[in-house]
PDB file of C-alpha atoms and ligand atoms in Angstrom:
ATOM      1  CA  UNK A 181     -11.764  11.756   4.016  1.00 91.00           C
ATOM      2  CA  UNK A 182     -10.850   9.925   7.502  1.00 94.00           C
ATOM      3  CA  UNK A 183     -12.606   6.947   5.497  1.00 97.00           C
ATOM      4  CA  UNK A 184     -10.667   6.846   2.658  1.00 97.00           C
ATOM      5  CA  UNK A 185      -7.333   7.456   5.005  1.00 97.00           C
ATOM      6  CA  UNK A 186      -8.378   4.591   6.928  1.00 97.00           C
ATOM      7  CA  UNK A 187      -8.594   1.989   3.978  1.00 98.00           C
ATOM      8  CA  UNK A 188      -5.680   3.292   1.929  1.00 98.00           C
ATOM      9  CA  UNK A 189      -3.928   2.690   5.318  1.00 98.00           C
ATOM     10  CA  UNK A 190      -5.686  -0.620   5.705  1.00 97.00           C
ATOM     11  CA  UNK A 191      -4.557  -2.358   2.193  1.00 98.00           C
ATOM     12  CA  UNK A 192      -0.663  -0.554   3.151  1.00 98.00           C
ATOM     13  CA  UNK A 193      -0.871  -2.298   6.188  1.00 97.00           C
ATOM     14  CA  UNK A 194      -2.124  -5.411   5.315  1.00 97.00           C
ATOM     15  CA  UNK A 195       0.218  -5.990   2.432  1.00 98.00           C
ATOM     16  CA  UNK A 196       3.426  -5.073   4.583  1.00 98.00           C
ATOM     17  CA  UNK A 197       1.998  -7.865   7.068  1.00 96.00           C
ATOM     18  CA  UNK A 198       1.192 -10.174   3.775  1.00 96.00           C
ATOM     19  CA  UNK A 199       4.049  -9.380   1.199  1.00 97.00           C
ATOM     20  CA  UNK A 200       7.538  -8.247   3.202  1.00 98.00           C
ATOM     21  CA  UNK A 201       9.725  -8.690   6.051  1.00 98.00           C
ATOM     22  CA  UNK A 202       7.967  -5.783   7.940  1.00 98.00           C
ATOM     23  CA  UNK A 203       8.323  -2.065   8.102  1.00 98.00           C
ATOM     24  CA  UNK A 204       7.062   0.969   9.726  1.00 98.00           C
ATOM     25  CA  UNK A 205       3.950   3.304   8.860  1.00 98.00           C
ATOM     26  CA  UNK A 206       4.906   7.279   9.642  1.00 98.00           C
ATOM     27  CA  UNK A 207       2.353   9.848   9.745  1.00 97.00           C
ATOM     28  CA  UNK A 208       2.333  13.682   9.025  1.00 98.00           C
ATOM     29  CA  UNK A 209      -0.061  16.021   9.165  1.00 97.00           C
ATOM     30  CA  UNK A 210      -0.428  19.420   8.347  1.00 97.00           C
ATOM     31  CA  UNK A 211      -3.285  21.804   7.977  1.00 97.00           C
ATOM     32  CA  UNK A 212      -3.141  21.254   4.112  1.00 97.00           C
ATOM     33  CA  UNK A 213      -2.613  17.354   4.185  1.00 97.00           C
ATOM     34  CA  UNK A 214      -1.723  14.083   5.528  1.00 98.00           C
ATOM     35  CA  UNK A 215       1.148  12.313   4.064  1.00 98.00           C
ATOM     36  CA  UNK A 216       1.583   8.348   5.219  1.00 98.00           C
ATOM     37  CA  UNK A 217       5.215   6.461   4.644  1.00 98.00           C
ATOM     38  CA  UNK A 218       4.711   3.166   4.904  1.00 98.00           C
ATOM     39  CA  UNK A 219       7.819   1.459   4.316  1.00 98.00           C
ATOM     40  CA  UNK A 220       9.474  -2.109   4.528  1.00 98.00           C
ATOM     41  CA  UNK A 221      12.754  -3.797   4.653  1.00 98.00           C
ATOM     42  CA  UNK A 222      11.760  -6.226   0.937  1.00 95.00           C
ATOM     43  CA  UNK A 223      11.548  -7.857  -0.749  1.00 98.00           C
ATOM     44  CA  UNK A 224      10.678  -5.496  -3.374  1.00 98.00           C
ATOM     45  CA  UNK A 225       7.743  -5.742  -6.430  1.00 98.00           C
ATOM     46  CA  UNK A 226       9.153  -6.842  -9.767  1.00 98.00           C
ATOM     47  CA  UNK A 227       6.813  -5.476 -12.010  1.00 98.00           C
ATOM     48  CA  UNK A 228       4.824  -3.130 -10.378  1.00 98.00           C
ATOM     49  CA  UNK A 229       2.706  -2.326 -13.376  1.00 97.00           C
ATOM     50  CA  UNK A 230       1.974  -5.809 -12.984  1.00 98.00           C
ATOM     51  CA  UNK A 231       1.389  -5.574  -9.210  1.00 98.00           C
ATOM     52  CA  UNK A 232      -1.424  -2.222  -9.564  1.00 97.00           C
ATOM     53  CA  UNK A 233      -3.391  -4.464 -11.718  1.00 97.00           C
ATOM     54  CA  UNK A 234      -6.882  -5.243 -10.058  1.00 98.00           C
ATOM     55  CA  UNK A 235      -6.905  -9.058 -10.054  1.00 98.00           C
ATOM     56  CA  UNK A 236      -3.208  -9.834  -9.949  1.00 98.00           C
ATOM     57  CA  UNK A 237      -1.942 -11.438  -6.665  1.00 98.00           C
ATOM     58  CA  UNK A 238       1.022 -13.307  -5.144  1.00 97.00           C
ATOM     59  CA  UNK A 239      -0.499 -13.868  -2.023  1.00 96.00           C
ATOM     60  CA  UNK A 240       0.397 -17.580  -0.368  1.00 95.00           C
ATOM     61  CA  UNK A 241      -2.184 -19.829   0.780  1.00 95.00           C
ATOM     62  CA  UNK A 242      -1.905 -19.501   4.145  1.00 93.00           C
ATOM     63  CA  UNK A 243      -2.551 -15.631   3.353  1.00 93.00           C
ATOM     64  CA  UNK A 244      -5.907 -16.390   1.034  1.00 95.00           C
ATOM     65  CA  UNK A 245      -6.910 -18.529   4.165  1.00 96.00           C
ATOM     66  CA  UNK A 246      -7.138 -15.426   6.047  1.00 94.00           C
ATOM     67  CA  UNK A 247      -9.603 -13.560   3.275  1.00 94.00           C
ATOM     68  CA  UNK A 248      -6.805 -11.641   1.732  1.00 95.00           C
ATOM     69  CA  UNK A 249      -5.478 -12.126  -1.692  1.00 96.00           C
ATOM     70  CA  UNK A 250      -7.868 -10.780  -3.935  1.00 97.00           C
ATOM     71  CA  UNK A 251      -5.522  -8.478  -5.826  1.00 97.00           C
ATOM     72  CA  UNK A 252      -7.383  -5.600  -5.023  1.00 98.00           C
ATOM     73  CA  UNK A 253      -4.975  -3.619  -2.203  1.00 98.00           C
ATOM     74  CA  UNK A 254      -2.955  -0.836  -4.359  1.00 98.00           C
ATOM     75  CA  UNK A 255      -5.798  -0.077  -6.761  1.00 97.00           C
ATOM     76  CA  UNK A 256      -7.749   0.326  -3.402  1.00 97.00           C
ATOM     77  CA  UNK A 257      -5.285   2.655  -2.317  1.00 98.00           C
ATOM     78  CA  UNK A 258      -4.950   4.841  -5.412  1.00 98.00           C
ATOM     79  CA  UNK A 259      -8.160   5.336  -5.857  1.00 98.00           C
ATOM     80  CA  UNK A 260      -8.704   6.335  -1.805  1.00 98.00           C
ATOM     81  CA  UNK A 261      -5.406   8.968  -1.976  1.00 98.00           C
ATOM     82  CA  UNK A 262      -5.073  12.263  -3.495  1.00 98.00           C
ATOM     83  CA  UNK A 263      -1.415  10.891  -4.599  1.00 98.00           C
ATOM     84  CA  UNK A 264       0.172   8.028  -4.861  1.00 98.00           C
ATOM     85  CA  UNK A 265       3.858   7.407  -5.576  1.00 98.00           C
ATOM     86  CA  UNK A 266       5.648   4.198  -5.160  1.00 98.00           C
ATOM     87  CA  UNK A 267       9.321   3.188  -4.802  1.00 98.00           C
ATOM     88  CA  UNK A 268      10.074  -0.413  -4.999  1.00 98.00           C
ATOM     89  CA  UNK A 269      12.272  -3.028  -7.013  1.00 98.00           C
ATOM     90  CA  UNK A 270      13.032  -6.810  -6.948  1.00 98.00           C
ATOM     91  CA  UNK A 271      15.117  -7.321  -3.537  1.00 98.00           C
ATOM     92  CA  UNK A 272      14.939  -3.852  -2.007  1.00 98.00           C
ATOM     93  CA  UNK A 273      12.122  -2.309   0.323  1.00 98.00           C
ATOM     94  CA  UNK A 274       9.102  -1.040  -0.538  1.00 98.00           C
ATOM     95  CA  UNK A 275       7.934   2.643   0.181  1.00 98.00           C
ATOM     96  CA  UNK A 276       4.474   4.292  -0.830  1.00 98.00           C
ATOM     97  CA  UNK A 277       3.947   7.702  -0.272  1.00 98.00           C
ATOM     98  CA  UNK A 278       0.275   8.166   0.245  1.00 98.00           C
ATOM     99  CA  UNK A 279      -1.016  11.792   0.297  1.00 98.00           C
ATOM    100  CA  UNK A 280      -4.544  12.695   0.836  1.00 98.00           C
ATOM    101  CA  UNK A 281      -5.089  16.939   0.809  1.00 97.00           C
ATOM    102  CA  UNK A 282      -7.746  18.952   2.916  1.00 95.00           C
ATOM    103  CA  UNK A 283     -10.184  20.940   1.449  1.00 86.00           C
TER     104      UNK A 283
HETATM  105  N1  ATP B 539       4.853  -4.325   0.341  1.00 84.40           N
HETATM  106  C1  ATP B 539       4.940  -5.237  -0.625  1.00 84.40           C
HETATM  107  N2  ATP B 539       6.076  -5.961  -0.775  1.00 84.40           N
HETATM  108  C2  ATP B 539       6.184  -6.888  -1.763  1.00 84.40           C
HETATM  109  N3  ATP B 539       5.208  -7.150  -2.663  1.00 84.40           N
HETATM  110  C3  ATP B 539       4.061  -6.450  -2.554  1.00 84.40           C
HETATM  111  C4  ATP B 539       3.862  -5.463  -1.548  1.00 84.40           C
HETATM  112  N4  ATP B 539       2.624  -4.924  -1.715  1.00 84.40           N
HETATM  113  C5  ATP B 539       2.095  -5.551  -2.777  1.00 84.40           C
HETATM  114  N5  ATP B 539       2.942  -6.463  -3.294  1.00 84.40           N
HETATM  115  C6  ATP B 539       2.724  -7.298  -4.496  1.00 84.40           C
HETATM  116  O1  ATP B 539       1.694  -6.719  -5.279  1.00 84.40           O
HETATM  117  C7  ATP B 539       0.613  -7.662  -5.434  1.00 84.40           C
HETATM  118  C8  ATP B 539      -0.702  -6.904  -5.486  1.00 84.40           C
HETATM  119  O2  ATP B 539      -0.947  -6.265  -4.232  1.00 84.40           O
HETATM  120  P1  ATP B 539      -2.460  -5.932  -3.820  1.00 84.40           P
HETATM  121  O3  ATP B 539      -2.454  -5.303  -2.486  1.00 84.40           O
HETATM  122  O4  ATP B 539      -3.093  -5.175  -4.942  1.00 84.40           O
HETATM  123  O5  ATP B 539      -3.156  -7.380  -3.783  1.00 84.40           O
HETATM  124  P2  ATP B 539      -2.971  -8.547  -2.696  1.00 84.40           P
HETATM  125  O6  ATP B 539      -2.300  -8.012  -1.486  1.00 84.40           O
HETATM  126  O7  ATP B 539      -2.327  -9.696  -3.358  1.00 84.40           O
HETATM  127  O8  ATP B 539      -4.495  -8.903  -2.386  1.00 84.40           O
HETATM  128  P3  ATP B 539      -5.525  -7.987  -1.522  1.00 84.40           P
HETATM  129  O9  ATP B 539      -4.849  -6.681  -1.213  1.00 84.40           O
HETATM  130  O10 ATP B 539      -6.722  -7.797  -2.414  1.00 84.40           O
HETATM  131  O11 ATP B 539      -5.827  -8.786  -0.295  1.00 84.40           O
HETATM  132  C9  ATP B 539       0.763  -8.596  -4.249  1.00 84.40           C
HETATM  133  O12 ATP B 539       0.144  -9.845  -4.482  1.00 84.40           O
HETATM  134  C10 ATP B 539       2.291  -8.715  -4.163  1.00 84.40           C
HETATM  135  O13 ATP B 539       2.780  -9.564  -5.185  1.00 84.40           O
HETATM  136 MG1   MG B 540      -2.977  -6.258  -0.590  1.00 84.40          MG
END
């Protein structure tokens, strides 16, 4: 479980570094789950069906020069979390709701 927390957090991370203006990462836990907020300031994900698609990537080239880019972040992270649920649109921030239960 701390694995799949740790890459879900990893690809969040990564594409608030790669894709926005910046943001902040919160953290809850309770003794049923962990919930993570990551959240940024924009500038939003057009299509986001688009976006989930393994494969599809608007990463820059200075980004690809640092490995990244392959398209592969958000599919990474739904498969790692229990739930998933993403608000985002062109021009406004970007919030994923990550939740990952205990059992
Ligand atoms: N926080 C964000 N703000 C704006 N756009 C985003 C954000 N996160 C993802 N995107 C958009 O969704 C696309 C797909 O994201 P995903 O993480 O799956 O791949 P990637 O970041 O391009 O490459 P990889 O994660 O494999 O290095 C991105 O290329 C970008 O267009
Ligand atoms: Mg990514």
């Amino acid at each position: 479980m701390i694995k799949k927390i740790i890459v879900a957090l990893y690809e969040g991370e990564v594409n608030v570094v790669a894709h926005s203006y910046g943001g902040t990462i919160e953290c809850d836990i309770t003794k049923d789950r962990v919930e993570l907020i990551i959240a940024d300031t924009g500038p939003g994900i057009p299509n986001l069906e688009k976006a989930m698609t393994e494969g599809f990537s608007t990463a820059t080239d200075e980004v690809r020069e640092m490995g990244f880019g392959a398209g592969m972040g958000l599919s990474n992270i739904k498969k790692n979390s229990d739930s998933l649920d993403i608000q985002t649109a062109q021009d406004s921030p970007t919030i994923l709701r990550l939740t990952f239960l205990i059992s």
